[in-house]
Short mmCIF file of C-alpha atoms in Angstrom, two decimals:
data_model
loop_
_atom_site.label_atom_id
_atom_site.label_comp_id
_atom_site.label_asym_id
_atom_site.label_seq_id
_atom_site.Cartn_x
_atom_site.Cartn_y
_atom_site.Cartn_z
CA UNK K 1 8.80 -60.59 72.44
CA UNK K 2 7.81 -64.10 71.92
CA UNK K 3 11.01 -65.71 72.59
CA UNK K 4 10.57 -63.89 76.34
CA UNK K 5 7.50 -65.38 76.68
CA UNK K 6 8.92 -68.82 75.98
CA UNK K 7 12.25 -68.39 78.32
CA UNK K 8 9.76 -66.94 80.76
CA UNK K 9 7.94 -70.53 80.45
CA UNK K 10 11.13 -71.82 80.46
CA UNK K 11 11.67 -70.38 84.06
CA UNK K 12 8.45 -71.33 85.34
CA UNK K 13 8.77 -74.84 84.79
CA UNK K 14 12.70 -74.88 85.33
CA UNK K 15 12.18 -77.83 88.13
CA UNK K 16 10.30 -80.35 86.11
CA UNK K 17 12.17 -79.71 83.31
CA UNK K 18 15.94 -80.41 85.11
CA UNK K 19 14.46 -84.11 85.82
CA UNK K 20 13.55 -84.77 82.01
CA UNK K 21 16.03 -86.56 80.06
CA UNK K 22 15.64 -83.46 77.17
CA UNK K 23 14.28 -80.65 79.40
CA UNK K 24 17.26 -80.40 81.18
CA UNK K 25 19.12 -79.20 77.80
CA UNK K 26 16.54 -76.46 78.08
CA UNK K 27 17.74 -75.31 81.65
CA UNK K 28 21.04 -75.90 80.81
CA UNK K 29 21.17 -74.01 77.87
CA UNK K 30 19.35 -70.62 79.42
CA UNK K 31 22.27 -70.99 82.39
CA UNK K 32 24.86 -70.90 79.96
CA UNK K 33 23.75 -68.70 77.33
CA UNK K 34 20.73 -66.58 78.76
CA UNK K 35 20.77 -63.36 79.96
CA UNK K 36 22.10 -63.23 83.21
CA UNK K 37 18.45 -62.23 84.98
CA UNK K 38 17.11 -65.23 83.30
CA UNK K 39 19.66 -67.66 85.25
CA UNK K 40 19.16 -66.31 88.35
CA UNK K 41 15.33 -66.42 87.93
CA UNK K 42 15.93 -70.52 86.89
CA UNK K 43 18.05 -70.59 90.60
CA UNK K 44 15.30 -69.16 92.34
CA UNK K 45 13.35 -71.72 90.98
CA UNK K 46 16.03 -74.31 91.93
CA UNK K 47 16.89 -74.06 95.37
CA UNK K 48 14.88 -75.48 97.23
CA UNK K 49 15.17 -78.39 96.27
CA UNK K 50 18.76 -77.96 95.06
CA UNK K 51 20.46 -80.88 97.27
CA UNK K 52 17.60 -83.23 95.81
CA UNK K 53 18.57 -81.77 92.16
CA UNK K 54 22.16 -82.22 92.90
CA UNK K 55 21.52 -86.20 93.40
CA UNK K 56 19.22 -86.95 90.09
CA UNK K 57 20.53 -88.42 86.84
CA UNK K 58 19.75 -85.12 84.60
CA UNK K 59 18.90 -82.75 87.15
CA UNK K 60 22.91 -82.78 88.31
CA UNK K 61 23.85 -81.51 85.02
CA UNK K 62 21.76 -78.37 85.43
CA UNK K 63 23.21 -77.77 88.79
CA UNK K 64 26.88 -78.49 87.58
CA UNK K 65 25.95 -75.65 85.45
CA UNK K 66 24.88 -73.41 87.26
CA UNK K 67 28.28 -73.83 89.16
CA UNK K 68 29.88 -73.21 86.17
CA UNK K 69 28.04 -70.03 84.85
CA UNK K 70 25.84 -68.17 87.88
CA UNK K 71 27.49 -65.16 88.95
CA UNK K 72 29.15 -65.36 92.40
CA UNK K 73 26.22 -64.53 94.53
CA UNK K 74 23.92 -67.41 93.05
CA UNK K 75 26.74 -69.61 93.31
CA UNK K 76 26.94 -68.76 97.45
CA UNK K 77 23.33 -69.52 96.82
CA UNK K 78 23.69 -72.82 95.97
CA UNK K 79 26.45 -73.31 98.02
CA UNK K 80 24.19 -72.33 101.26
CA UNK K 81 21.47 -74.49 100.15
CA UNK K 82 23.47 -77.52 100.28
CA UNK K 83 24.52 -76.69 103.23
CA UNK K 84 20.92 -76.33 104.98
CA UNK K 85 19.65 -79.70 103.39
CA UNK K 86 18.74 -82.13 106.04
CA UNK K 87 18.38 -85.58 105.60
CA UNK K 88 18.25 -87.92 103.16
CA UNK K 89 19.36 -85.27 101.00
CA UNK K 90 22.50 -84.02 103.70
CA UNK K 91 25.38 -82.58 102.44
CA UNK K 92 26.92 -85.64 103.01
CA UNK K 93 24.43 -87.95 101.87
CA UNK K 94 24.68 -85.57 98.12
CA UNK K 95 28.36 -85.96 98.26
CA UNK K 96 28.09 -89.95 98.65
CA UNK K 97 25.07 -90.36 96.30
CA UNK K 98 26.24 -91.24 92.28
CA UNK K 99 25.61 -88.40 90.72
CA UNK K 100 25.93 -85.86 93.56
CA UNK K 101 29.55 -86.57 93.52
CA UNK K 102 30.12 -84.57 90.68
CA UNK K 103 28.51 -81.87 92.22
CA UNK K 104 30.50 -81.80 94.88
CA UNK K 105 33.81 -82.43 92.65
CA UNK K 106 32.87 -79.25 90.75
CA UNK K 107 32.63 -77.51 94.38
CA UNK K 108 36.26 -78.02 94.24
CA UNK K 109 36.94 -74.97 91.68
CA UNK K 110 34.46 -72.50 93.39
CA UNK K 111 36.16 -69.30 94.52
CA UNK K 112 33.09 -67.84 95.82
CA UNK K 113 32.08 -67.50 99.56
CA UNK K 114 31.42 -70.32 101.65
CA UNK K 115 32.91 -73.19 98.96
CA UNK K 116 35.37 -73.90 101.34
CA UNK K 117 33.30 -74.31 104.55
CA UNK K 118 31.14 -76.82 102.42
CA UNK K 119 34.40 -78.87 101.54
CA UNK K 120 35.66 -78.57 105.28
CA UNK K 121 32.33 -79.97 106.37
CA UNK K 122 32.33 -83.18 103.64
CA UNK K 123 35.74 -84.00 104.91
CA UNK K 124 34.87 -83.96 108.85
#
């Protein structure tokens, strides 16, 4: 009971804590090994700023995660939300940017819906 009541602080402060040097363990750890509810809670938190995330030192790892662990449809979630960020956080402008790149490497596995499009769009 009191370990839901700390993931569902956890959730709540999901976006300040993906930018902390340690918080982002947090995140990372409830994507990976939380129930599967909580994760998609934490991406509801996430994306909208997800292309901004995607671009910070720590806050990349959490959404390199997520890539990794979401089920499909948060992962076309993600994907779509990259794909509506407008400038200076573009699509493009994530895929150039130091730490987006690894986002945008770990794109290159997705089997999910609407992976490709993003890659055909980097590549125009």
């Amino acid at each position: 009971k009191e370990m839901g009541r700390l993931n569902d602080s956890f959730v709540e402060l999901a976006e300040p804590l993906c930018r902390h040097p340690y918080g982002n363990f947090v995140v990372q750890h409830l994507l990976e090994h939380g129930e599967s509810h909580r994760g998609t809670q934490v991406l509801q938190r996430l994306l909208p700023t997800i292309a901004q995330l995607a671009t910070h030192r720590t806050a990349s790892h959490v959404v390199q995660k997520a890539l990794t662990y979401a089920p499909d449809e948060d992962k076309r979630r993600i994907v779509a939300g990259l794909l509506r960020a407008a400038a200076p956080h573009s699509l493009v402008e994530v895929a150039a940017s130091r730490y987006g790149s690894y986002v945008i490497e770990d794109l290159h596995g997705l089997r999910c819906g609407g992976a490709q499009a993003l890659l055909d769009v980097i590549r125009r």
